Short mmCIF file of C-alpha atoms in Angstrom, two decimals:
data_model
loop_
_atom_site.label_atom_id
_atom_site.label_comp_id
_atom_site.label_asym_id
_atom_site.label_seq_id
_atom_site.Cartn_x
_atom_site.Cartn_y
_atom_site.Cartn_z
CA MET A 153 15.60 144.85 112.96
CA SER A 154 19.22 145.49 112.00
CA ALA A 155 20.38 145.49 108.38
CA ALA A 156 22.10 142.14 109.01
CA GLU A 157 19.13 140.44 110.71
CA PRO A 158 15.84 139.09 109.32
CA PRO A 159 12.56 140.44 110.69
CA THR A 160 11.37 138.94 113.97
CA ARG A 161 7.70 139.82 113.35
CA TRP A 162 5.37 139.32 110.40
CA ARG A 163 2.97 142.15 109.46
CA SER A 164 -0.65 141.51 108.55
CA VAL A 165 -2.69 143.69 106.22
CA LEU A 166 -6.02 142.53 107.70
CA PRO A 167 -6.32 145.41 110.24
CA HIS A 168 -6.08 147.90 107.38
CA LEU A 169 -8.82 146.48 105.17
CA THR A 170 -11.83 148.78 105.10
CA GLU A 171 -14.28 145.85 104.84
CA PRO A 172 -14.14 142.28 106.19
CA LEU A 173 -13.23 139.46 103.84
CA PRO A 174 -16.22 137.48 102.53
CA PRO A 175 -16.64 134.27 104.55
CA ASP A 176 -15.78 130.91 103.02
CA HIS A 177 -18.65 128.67 101.96
CA THR A 178 -18.78 124.96 102.78
CA PRO A 179 -19.61 122.72 99.80
CA GLN A 180 -22.58 120.36 100.12
CA ALA A 181 -20.32 117.28 100.08
CA ALA A 182 -18.32 118.53 103.04
CA ALA A 183 -21.46 119.68 104.86
CA GLY A 184 -22.91 116.19 104.51
CA GLY A 185 -19.85 114.57 106.00
CA ASN A 186 -18.43 113.22 102.74
CA GLY A 187 -15.94 115.97 102.04
CA VAL A 188 -12.22 116.08 102.59
CA GLN A 189 -11.41 117.90 105.81
CA VAL A 190 -8.26 120.03 105.89
CA ASN A 191 -7.20 120.60 109.48
CA LEU A 192 -4.97 123.58 110.24
CA PRO A 193 -2.88 124.19 113.34
CA MET A 194 -4.75 126.75 115.43
CA GLU A 195 -2.01 129.35 115.10
CA LEU A 196 -2.44 129.33 111.30
CA VAL A 197 -6.19 129.70 111.77
CA ARG A 198 -5.64 132.70 114.05
CA GLN A 199 -3.23 134.25 111.56
CA SER A 200 -5.93 133.95 108.89
CA VAL A 201 -8.79 135.61 110.75
CA GLN A 202 -7.58 137.86 113.55
CA ARG A 203 -7.16 141.56 112.81
CA LYS A 204 -3.85 141.59 114.65
CA GLU A 205 -1.15 143.54 112.84
CA PHE A 206 2.16 142.13 114.12
CA TRP A 207 2.86 138.47 114.81
CA ASP A 208 6.00 137.24 116.52
CA ILE A 209 7.98 134.82 114.36
CA PRO A 210 8.92 131.70 116.36
CA ALA A 211 12.59 131.68 117.36
CA GLU A 212 13.20 128.40 115.50
CA VAL A 213 11.86 129.94 112.29
CA VAL A 214 13.93 133.11 112.73
CA ASP A 215 17.01 130.90 113.17
CA ALA A 216 16.15 129.08 109.93
CA TYR A 217 15.62 132.42 108.14
CA ARG A 218 19.12 133.52 109.13
CA ALA A 219 20.59 131.01 106.68
CA PHE A 220 19.34 133.11 103.74
CA ARG A 221 17.79 136.32 105.08
CA PRO A 222 17.99 139.25 104.74
CA THR A 223 17.87 138.78 100.98
CA PRO A 224 19.60 141.35 98.73
CA LEU A 225 18.07 144.50 97.27
CA TRP A 226 19.88 146.59 94.69
CA ARG A 227 19.33 149.16 91.98
CA ALA A 228 19.29 147.32 88.65
CA ARG A 229 21.21 149.87 86.57
CA GLY A 230 22.12 147.39 83.82
CA PHE A 231 18.47 146.39 83.43
CA GLU A 232 17.44 150.05 83.45
CA ARG A 233 19.79 150.87 80.58
CA ALA A 234 18.72 147.86 78.54
CA VAL A 235 14.99 148.64 78.77
CA GLY A 236 15.32 152.42 78.50
CA ALA A 237 13.92 153.11 81.96
CA ARG A 238 13.02 156.72 82.83
CA VAL A 239 13.15 156.01 86.56
CA PRO A 240 15.19 153.73 88.85
CA VAL A 241 14.31 150.05 89.17
CA TYR A 242 15.09 148.38 92.52
CA VAL A 243 15.18 144.59 92.72
CA LYS A 244 14.42 142.45 95.77
CA TYR A 245 15.85 138.97 95.07
CA GLU A 246 14.40 135.89 96.77
CA GLY A 247 16.17 133.13 94.80
CA GLY A 248 19.24 132.57 96.96
CA ASN A 249 18.07 129.63 99.09
CA ILE A 250 17.84 125.86 98.61
CA SER A 251 14.35 126.10 97.09
CA GLY A 252 15.43 128.86 94.71
CA SER A 253 12.40 130.99 95.58
CA HIS A 254 10.43 132.97 98.15
CA LYS A 255 8.39 129.86 98.99
CA LEU A 256 10.77 128.85 101.76
CA ASN A 257 9.57 131.79 103.89
CA THR A 258 6.19 130.16 104.52
CA ALA A 259 7.29 126.53 104.16
CA LEU A 260 9.52 126.88 107.22
CA ALA A 261 6.76 128.54 109.23
CA GLN A 262 4.14 125.97 108.26
CA ALA A 263 6.39 122.99 108.92
CA TYR A 264 7.14 124.42 112.36
CA TYR A 265 3.45 124.80 113.27
CA TYR A 266 2.42 121.42 111.85
CA ALA A 267 5.28 119.64 113.65
CA ARG A 268 4.22 121.22 116.95
CA ALA A 269 0.68 119.99 116.25
CA GLY A 270 1.96 116.41 116.00
CA VAL A 271 1.77 115.98 112.22
CA LYS A 272 4.33 113.51 110.85
CA GLU A 273 3.96 114.05 107.10
CA LEU A 274 3.10 117.08 104.95
CA VAL A 275 1.51 116.64 101.54
CA SER A 276 1.07 119.26 98.85
CA GLY A 277 0.78 120.02 95.15
CA THR A 278 3.24 122.13 93.20
CA GLY A 279 3.32 123.69 89.75
CA ALA A 280 6.81 124.76 88.73
CA GLY A 281 8.33 122.98 91.71
CA GLN A 282 9.52 125.86 93.87
CA TRP A 283 6.86 125.25 96.53
CA GLY A 284 7.45 121.50 96.50
CA THR A 285 11.18 122.03 96.92
CA ALA A 286 10.64 124.54 99.73
CA LEU A 287 8.29 122.20 101.57
CA ALA A 288 10.70 119.28 101.14
CA ALA A 289 13.49 121.40 102.63
CA ALA A 290 11.32 122.58 105.54
CA CYS A 291 10.17 119.04 106.31
CA ALA A 292 13.78 117.86 106.31
CA MET A 293 14.67 120.64 108.74
CA PHE A 294 11.82 119.82 111.15
CA GLY A 295 12.07 116.01 110.87
CA MET A 296 8.89 115.32 108.89
CA LYS A 297 8.03 113.17 105.87
CA CYS A 298 7.03 114.99 102.68
CA THR A 299 4.95 113.90 99.69
CA ILE A 300 4.58 116.14 96.63
CA PHE A 301 2.28 115.93 93.61
CA MET A 302 3.86 118.03 90.83
CA VAL A 303 2.10 119.05 87.61
CA GLY A 304 3.22 116.35 85.19
CA THR A 305 4.08 118.54 82.20
CA SER A 306 6.22 120.75 84.44
CA LEU A 307 8.01 117.78 86.03
CA ARG A 308 8.82 116.33 82.61
CA ARG A 309 10.28 119.67 81.52
CA LYS A 310 12.21 120.11 84.75
CA PRO A 311 13.10 116.63 85.99
CA TYR A 312 15.85 117.98 88.23
CA ARG A 313 13.19 119.70 90.34
CA GLY A 314 12.02 116.21 91.19
CA THR A 315 15.60 115.12 91.80
CA LEU A 316 16.17 118.00 94.20
CA MET A 317 12.99 117.25 96.14
CA ARG A 318 13.96 113.58 96.40
CA THR A 319 17.45 114.56 97.50
CA LEU A 320 15.79 116.46 100.35
CA GLY A 321 13.89 113.30 101.29
CA ALA A 322 10.51 113.90 99.63
CA THR A 323 8.42 111.42 97.66
CA VAL A 324 7.42 113.00 94.32
CA HIS A 325 4.53 111.97 92.05
CA ALA A 326 3.74 113.39 88.61
CA SER A 327 0.14 114.64 88.49
CA PRO A 328 -2.17 113.17 87.29
CA SER A 329 -0.70 110.21 89.15
CA GLY A 330 -3.23 107.40 89.03
CA LEU A 331 -2.95 107.18 92.83
CA THR A 332 -6.11 109.14 93.59
CA GLU A 333 -9.75 109.07 92.65
CA VAL A 334 -9.70 112.74 91.64
CA ALA A 335 -6.97 111.95 89.10
CA ARG A 336 -8.83 108.93 87.75
CA GLN A 337 -11.92 111.07 87.20
CA ALA A 338 -10.05 113.93 85.53
CA ASP A 339 -10.36 114.49 81.80
CA ALA A 340 -7.61 112.83 79.78
CA GLY A 341 -4.61 115.06 79.23
CA VAL A 342 -5.45 117.50 82.03
CA ASN A 343 -2.36 118.92 83.71
CA SER A 344 -3.11 121.67 86.20
CA LEU A 345 -2.08 122.96 89.58
CA SER A 346 -5.69 122.60 90.72
CA LEU A 347 -5.55 118.87 89.96
CA ALA A 348 -2.17 118.42 91.67
CA ILE A 349 -3.53 120.15 94.77
CA GLY A 350 -6.67 118.03 94.61
CA GLU A 351 -4.57 114.85 94.55
CA ALA A 352 -2.58 116.07 97.55
CA VAL A 353 -5.76 116.88 99.49
CA GLU A 354 -7.19 113.41 98.83
CA TYR A 355 -3.93 111.59 99.59
CA ALA A 356 -3.39 113.44 102.86
CA ALA A 357 -6.96 112.76 104.01
CA ARG A 358 -6.50 108.99 103.77
CA THR A 359 -2.95 108.83 105.20
CA ASP A 360 -2.46 108.49 108.95
CA GLY A 361 -0.34 111.23 110.49
CA ALA A 362 -0.40 113.30 107.30
CA ALA A 363 -1.76 116.77 106.63
CA PHE A 364 -2.26 118.80 103.48
CA CYS A 365 -0.67 122.24 103.37
CA ILE A 366 -0.60 124.97 100.75
CA GLY A 367 2.03 127.56 99.97
CA SER A 368 0.52 130.51 98.18
CA GLY A 369 -3.08 131.64 98.37
CA GLU A 370 -3.90 131.32 102.04
CA THR A 371 -3.94 134.40 104.25
CA TYR A 372 -1.39 132.95 106.66
CA SER A 373 1.08 132.19 103.85
CA ILE A 374 0.83 135.79 102.63
CA LEU A 375 1.45 136.92 106.22
CA HIS A 376 4.64 134.83 106.36
CA GLN A 377 5.81 136.37 103.09
CA SER A 378 5.60 139.86 104.59
CA VAL A 379 9.27 139.44 105.53
CA ILE A 380 10.00 140.36 101.89
CA GLY A 381 8.32 143.77 102.00
CA LEU A 382 9.44 144.51 105.54
CA GLU A 383 13.07 143.94 104.62
CA ALA A 384 12.69 145.85 101.36
CA ALA A 385 11.26 148.89 103.14
CA GLY A 386 14.27 149.11 105.43
CA GLN A 387 16.74 148.56 102.61
CA LEU A 388 15.11 151.20 100.43
CA ALA A 389 15.14 153.68 103.30
CA ALA A 390 18.85 153.05 103.80
CA LEU A 391 19.40 153.92 100.13
CA ASP A 392 17.18 157.04 100.34
CA ALA A 393 15.39 155.51 97.36
CA GLU A 394 12.31 157.15 95.90
CA PHE A 395 9.68 154.92 94.32
CA ASP A 396 5.98 155.01 93.59
CA ALA A 397 5.31 151.51 92.22
CA VAL A 398 5.79 147.99 93.63
CA VAL A 399 5.53 144.93 91.38
CA GLY A 400 5.31 141.18 91.92
CA CYS A 401 4.17 138.26 89.81
CA VAL A 402 0.94 136.48 90.78
CA GLY A 403 0.06 132.82 90.74
CA ALA A 404 -2.25 132.78 93.76
CA GLY A 405 -0.59 135.77 95.37
CA SER A 406 2.00 135.06 98.07
CA ASN A 407 4.97 136.64 96.30
CA PHE A 408 3.03 139.73 95.29
CA GLY A 409 1.41 139.96 98.72
CA GLY A 410 4.78 139.58 100.41
CA ILE A 411 6.45 142.44 98.57
CA ALA A 412 3.43 144.76 98.23
CA LEU A 413 1.12 144.52 101.23
CA PRO A 414 3.60 145.72 103.89
CA PHE A 415 3.85 148.98 101.91
CA PHE A 416 0.05 149.21 101.86
CA ALA A 417 -0.12 148.62 105.63
CA ALA A 418 2.59 151.20 106.34
CA ALA A 419 0.81 153.82 104.23
CA ALA A 420 -2.53 153.08 105.90
CA GLU A 421 -0.95 153.45 109.33
CA ALA A 422 0.67 156.77 108.32
CA GLY A 423 -2.46 158.08 106.59
CA THR A 424 -0.64 158.49 103.27
CA GLU A 425 -1.23 157.21 99.76
CA PRO A 426 0.39 153.82 99.14
CA PRO A 427 2.54 153.25 96.07
CA LEU A 428 0.95 151.78 92.96
CA LEU A 429 0.81 148.04 93.68
CA VAL A 430 0.92 146.06 90.43
CA ALA A 431 0.21 142.34 90.15
CA ALA A 432 1.80 140.84 87.02
CA GLU A 433 -0.02 137.70 85.93
CA SER A 434 0.34 135.27 83.03
CA SER A 435 -1.75 136.08 79.98
CA THR A 436 -2.69 132.38 79.86
CA THR A 437 -4.29 132.64 83.32
CA PRO A 438 -5.74 136.18 83.48
CA LYS A 439 -7.84 135.99 86.63
CA LEU A 440 -7.17 139.56 87.78
CA THR A 441 -7.48 141.17 84.35
CA ARG A 442 -10.20 139.05 82.69
CA GLY A 443 -11.69 137.02 85.52
CA THR A 444 -14.71 137.58 87.74
CA TYR A 445 -15.00 138.08 91.50
CA ALA A 446 -16.90 135.01 92.60
CA TYR A 447 -17.00 132.00 94.88
CA ASP A 448 -14.94 129.18 93.42
CA ARG A 449 -13.24 126.03 94.60
CA THR A 450 -9.53 126.02 95.31
CA ASP A 451 -8.73 122.49 94.12
CA ALA A 452 -10.00 119.79 91.82
CA THR A 453 -11.73 117.76 94.56
CA GLY A 454 -14.35 120.46 95.04
CA THR A 455 -14.71 119.46 98.69
CA GLY A 456 -12.65 122.18 100.34
CA PRO A 457 -14.15 125.57 101.24
CA MET A 458 -15.39 127.76 98.41
CA GLU A 459 -13.54 131.08 98.60
CA ALA A 460 -14.34 134.53 97.22
CA MET A 461 -11.66 135.16 94.62
CA TYR A 462 -10.92 136.66 91.25
CA THR A 463 -11.09 133.57 89.07
CA ILE A 464 -11.33 132.38 85.48
CA GLY A 465 -13.14 129.27 86.76
CA SER A 466 -11.56 126.16 88.23
CA SER A 467 -12.85 124.13 85.27
CA TYR A 468 -11.08 126.32 82.69
CA PRO A 469 -8.45 124.34 80.71
CA ILE A 470 -5.45 126.65 81.21
CA PRO A 471 -3.11 126.74 78.19
CA ASP A 472 0.31 125.27 78.77
CA SER A 473 3.25 127.55 79.53
CA HIS A 474 6.68 127.48 81.13
CA SER A 475 5.42 129.55 84.06
CA ALA A 476 3.71 126.70 85.86
CA GLY A 477 3.80 128.62 89.14
CA LEU A 478 1.36 131.16 87.67
CA ARG A 479 -1.06 128.59 86.23
CA PHE A 480 -3.63 128.72 89.04
CA HIS A 481 -7.18 129.68 88.17
CA GLY A 482 -7.77 132.07 91.08
CA ALA A 483 -6.13 134.71 93.22
CA ALA A 484 -5.88 134.70 97.02
CA LYS A 485 -8.94 136.04 98.80
CA VAL A 486 -6.98 138.90 100.40
CA ILE A 487 -5.52 139.92 97.03
CA SER A 488 -8.92 139.52 95.38
CA ALA A 489 -10.74 141.66 97.95
CA MET A 490 -8.18 144.44 97.55
CA ARG A 491 -8.43 144.13 93.78
CA HIS A 492 -12.20 144.48 94.01
CA ARG A 493 -11.72 147.79 95.82
CA ASP A 494 -9.15 148.98 93.27
CA GLU A 495 -6.44 149.02 95.95
CA ILE A 496 -4.15 147.05 93.69
CA ALA A 497 -3.70 147.08 89.91
CA ALA A 498 -3.05 144.19 87.53
CA THR A 499 -1.48 143.62 84.16
CA ALA A 500 -1.11 140.46 82.05
CA VAL A 501 2.18 139.41 80.44
CA GLY A 502 2.83 136.70 77.84
CA GLN A 503 5.59 134.15 78.34
CA VAL A 504 7.63 135.39 75.35
CA GLU A 505 7.77 138.91 76.80
CA ALA A 506 8.42 137.50 80.28
CA LEU A 507 11.32 135.29 79.23
CA ASP A 508 12.78 138.05 77.09
CA ALA A 509 12.70 140.34 80.12
CA GLY A 510 14.44 137.56 82.05
CA ARG A 511 17.11 137.27 79.35
CA ILE A 512 17.70 141.03 79.41
CA PHE A 513 17.89 140.99 83.21
CA THR A 514 20.40 138.15 83.15
CA ARG A 515 22.74 140.07 80.86
CA GLY A 516 22.40 143.31 82.80
CA GLU A 517 22.43 141.99 86.37
CA MET A 518 24.12 138.56 86.15
CA VAL A 519 21.13 136.87 87.82
CA LEU A 520 18.93 134.37 85.94
CA PRO A 521 15.28 134.82 86.98
CA ALA A 522 12.58 132.18 86.90
CA PRO A 523 10.00 132.52 84.10
CA GLU A 524 7.43 133.54 86.72
CA SER A 525 9.69 136.37 87.88
CA GLY A 526 10.15 137.41 84.26
CA HIS A 527 6.50 138.48 84.28
CA ALA A 528 7.22 140.90 87.12
CA LEU A 529 10.34 142.19 85.35
CA ALA A 530 8.41 142.75 82.12
CA ALA A 531 5.77 144.71 84.04
CA ALA A 532 8.49 146.71 85.82
CA ALA A 533 10.11 147.55 82.48
CA ARG A 534 6.77 148.81 81.18
CA LEU A 535 6.16 150.90 84.30
CA ALA A 536 9.63 152.41 84.24
CA GLY A 537 9.41 153.07 80.50
CA ALA A 538 6.45 154.28 78.53
CA GLY A 539 3.88 152.81 80.89
CA ALA A 540 1.95 149.56 81.12
CA GLU A 541 -1.62 148.84 80.13
CA GLY A 542 -3.62 147.33 82.95
CA ASN A 543 -7.21 146.83 84.01
CA SER A 544 -9.07 148.13 87.01
CA ALA A 545 -11.26 145.81 89.06
CA LYS A 546 -14.28 147.43 87.42
CA GLY A 547 -13.11 146.35 83.97
CA ASN A 548 -11.78 149.71 82.83
CA SER A 549 -8.43 149.85 81.05
CA GLU A 550 -5.81 152.17 82.49
CA VAL A 551 -2.23 153.21 81.85
CA LEU A 552 0.09 152.29 84.70
CA ARG A 553 3.21 154.42 84.94
CA ALA A 554 5.85 155.13 87.57
CA GLU A 555 7.12 158.68 88.02
CA LYS A 556 9.72 158.15 90.78
CA GLY A 557 10.87 154.55 90.77
CA VAL A 558 9.84 150.89 90.66
CA VAL A 559 10.45 148.15 93.23
CA VAL A 560 10.16 144.64 91.80
CA CYS A 561 10.43 141.26 93.49
CA VAL A 562 12.40 138.65 91.57
CA SER A 563 10.85 135.74 93.40
CA GLY A 564 13.13 132.95 92.24
CA HIS A 565 16.01 131.81 90.06
CA GLY A 566 15.69 130.14 86.68
CA TYR A 567 18.57 127.67 86.69
CA LEU A 568 16.17 124.75 86.33
CA ASP A 569 14.25 126.61 83.60
CA LEU A 570 17.03 126.84 81.03
CA GLY A 571 14.99 124.76 78.60
CA ALA A 572 12.49 127.62 78.40
CA TYR A 573 15.27 130.13 77.71
CA GLN A 574 16.67 127.81 75.04
CA GLN A 575 13.29 127.73 73.32
CA LEU A 576 13.16 131.53 73.47
CA MET A 577 16.58 131.89 71.85
CA ASP A 578 15.73 129.26 69.22
CA GLY A 579 12.55 131.13 68.30
CA GLU A 580 10.38 128.18 69.29
CA LEU A 581 8.44 129.91 72.07
CA SER A 582 4.93 131.26 71.53
CA ASP A 583 1.94 132.47 73.52
CA GLU A 584 -1.42 130.74 73.52
CA ALA A 585 -4.23 133.17 74.17
CA PRO A 586 -7.14 132.06 76.37
CA ASP A 587 -10.26 131.03 74.51
CA PRO A 588 -12.97 133.67 75.21
CA GLY A 589 -15.77 131.15 74.83
CA ALA A 590 -14.12 128.70 77.22
CA LEU A 591 -13.56 131.52 79.72
CA ARG A 592 -17.24 132.49 79.60
CA LEU A 593 -18.27 128.85 80.03
CA ALA A 594 -15.94 128.27 83.01
CA MET A 595 -17.13 131.42 84.77
CA GLY A 596 -20.77 131.26 83.75
CA ASP A 597 -22.28 129.44 86.73
CA LEU A 598 -20.13 130.95 89.48
CA ASP A 599 -21.77 132.85 92.33
CA ARG A 600 -20.47 136.38 91.93
CA VAL A 601 -19.56 138.69 94.79
CA GLU A 602 -20.86 142.21 94.33
CA ARG A 603 -20.95 143.94 97.70
CA LEU A 604 -18.18 143.06 100.15
CA ALA A 605 -19.76 144.79 103.12
CA GLU A 606 -22.99 142.82 102.76
CA VAL A 607 -21.22 139.51 102.20
CA GLY A 608 -18.86 140.10 105.11
CA ALA A 609 -21.88 140.79 107.32
CA GLY A 610 -23.40 137.46 106.33
CA ALA A 611 -25.95 138.75 103.82
CA GLY A 612 -24.99 136.08 101.30
CA HIS A 613 -23.76 136.45 97.77
CA VAL A 614 -25.44 137.49 94.57
CA ARG A 615 -25.11 136.38 91.01
#
C-alpha cells in the first residue's frame, strides 16, 4: 500500500484470539419458526467466522474508497497545548466523506455484497444518523433502495441528517414509527437504537427483495473498519511516531475496533506487547465499565441471535444524550471477548466533558468533531495528561496513562451537531447518571458468560 492509496486488504483479529468466541444462541421464537430471519451474504458469514487474517477488498469497493481514503493523520499540537499533554497526541480523522463518519467503510462493503446476492433494498436502524447516511450513500452508489429507521429524539434534534439521507434517495422514518408491531408494543416514550434496529429487522423481514443490515457490532463490520488502523500504522511509521496508547469511542465497537485491533494483530504476529487499547464509552451507557458479560439480544424484537456481549441489558432505559451513536446497550462480541480477557481497557466519559473536549479540539485543530468522537478526545486528553481512571474486565479500577504518545480516532464531524455545542456554551448541558437499581434489574436475569474456553467448546453458559 502506497501513502496515496487505500488498503487493498482488510485484516482480521480472529486468528490472534487465544480462545474462540462464544457461539450465538437461537431464541425460542426463532427456533420454533416464528422468529425474524436475518440472511447474510455468504462472504459476510465467512468474514465473521473464519480465522483467516487477510481478506482481499473487492476492486469496486477499493475504487469507492479512493474518493476519500487514505484519510488524514496528524499530530494535534494545538490540542496538546490546550489540554496540557505530556506526550504527543496523533489524530486519525474519518469525517471527510459524504456520511461524515467512518461508517462508510463498511456500508460500501456491505452494499456491494448484498447487491451481488440479489438484494434490491437495504433496511437499517441508526442512532445519530451517521450509519443511516453512510448506508444511503452506499445504496445510491450500488443502485439499491434504502430505508432507515432513525431514533426519533435524535432525528428531531438533527433534522438535516434526515434531509441528507433523503437527498441520497433513502426513505427515513422516525423511530418509534407506528409502522411495526415492535414499535406498537414498546413502552410509551421509548427512544432507543435497539428499538430502531428492531423496527428495521421487522420491516425488512416482511418486504420483498429487502434485507436488514447493521453497521457496527458485527464481526464483519469491524473487519471492514480495519482500514482505519492499517492506514494509521503506515502513517505513524512514516512520521517515526512513538505511541503506547490507542483510543476510540464505543457504541457497539466498529470505530474502536477499526483503529485498535490492527495494532493488536500486528503485535501478536510480532510477539510483542500491544499498545494500551482504550475504549471510550458514554457514561449514560456504561456497558464496558459497569455492565456484565452475558448473553443478550441485539435488538428490540428479541428474535435475532442472542450474542455474548458486555451489556447493561437490552431492557435498560438509556438516559438521553447528544451522543446517540453511543447509546447501544451492548458491545460487539469480538470487543467483549477481548475485554473479558483484559486485552482492552475501557473508560466512561460524560457528554459535558466530551463536548468540551470537542470544543477545545475545534479551536486547536480547526476540525469540529462529532459528540461521539468527543468521548475519544476526552479520554485521549486524560491519557496524555495526568492519566485516566478506567475499569478492568474483572471490575478493578485502574489508572490508564500513556508514557510515549496517544493515537485517537476522530470518527466523524459534528457539523450537524451544532445544537449540542450551543447547549454546552449556553450552560444548558448536563449529564444524567444511570440508575443503579435499573441497571441491576436490566442485567439481573441475563445468562452470564464466565469461561470462554468452555463456552467456545460448546459447554454452555453459566449464570
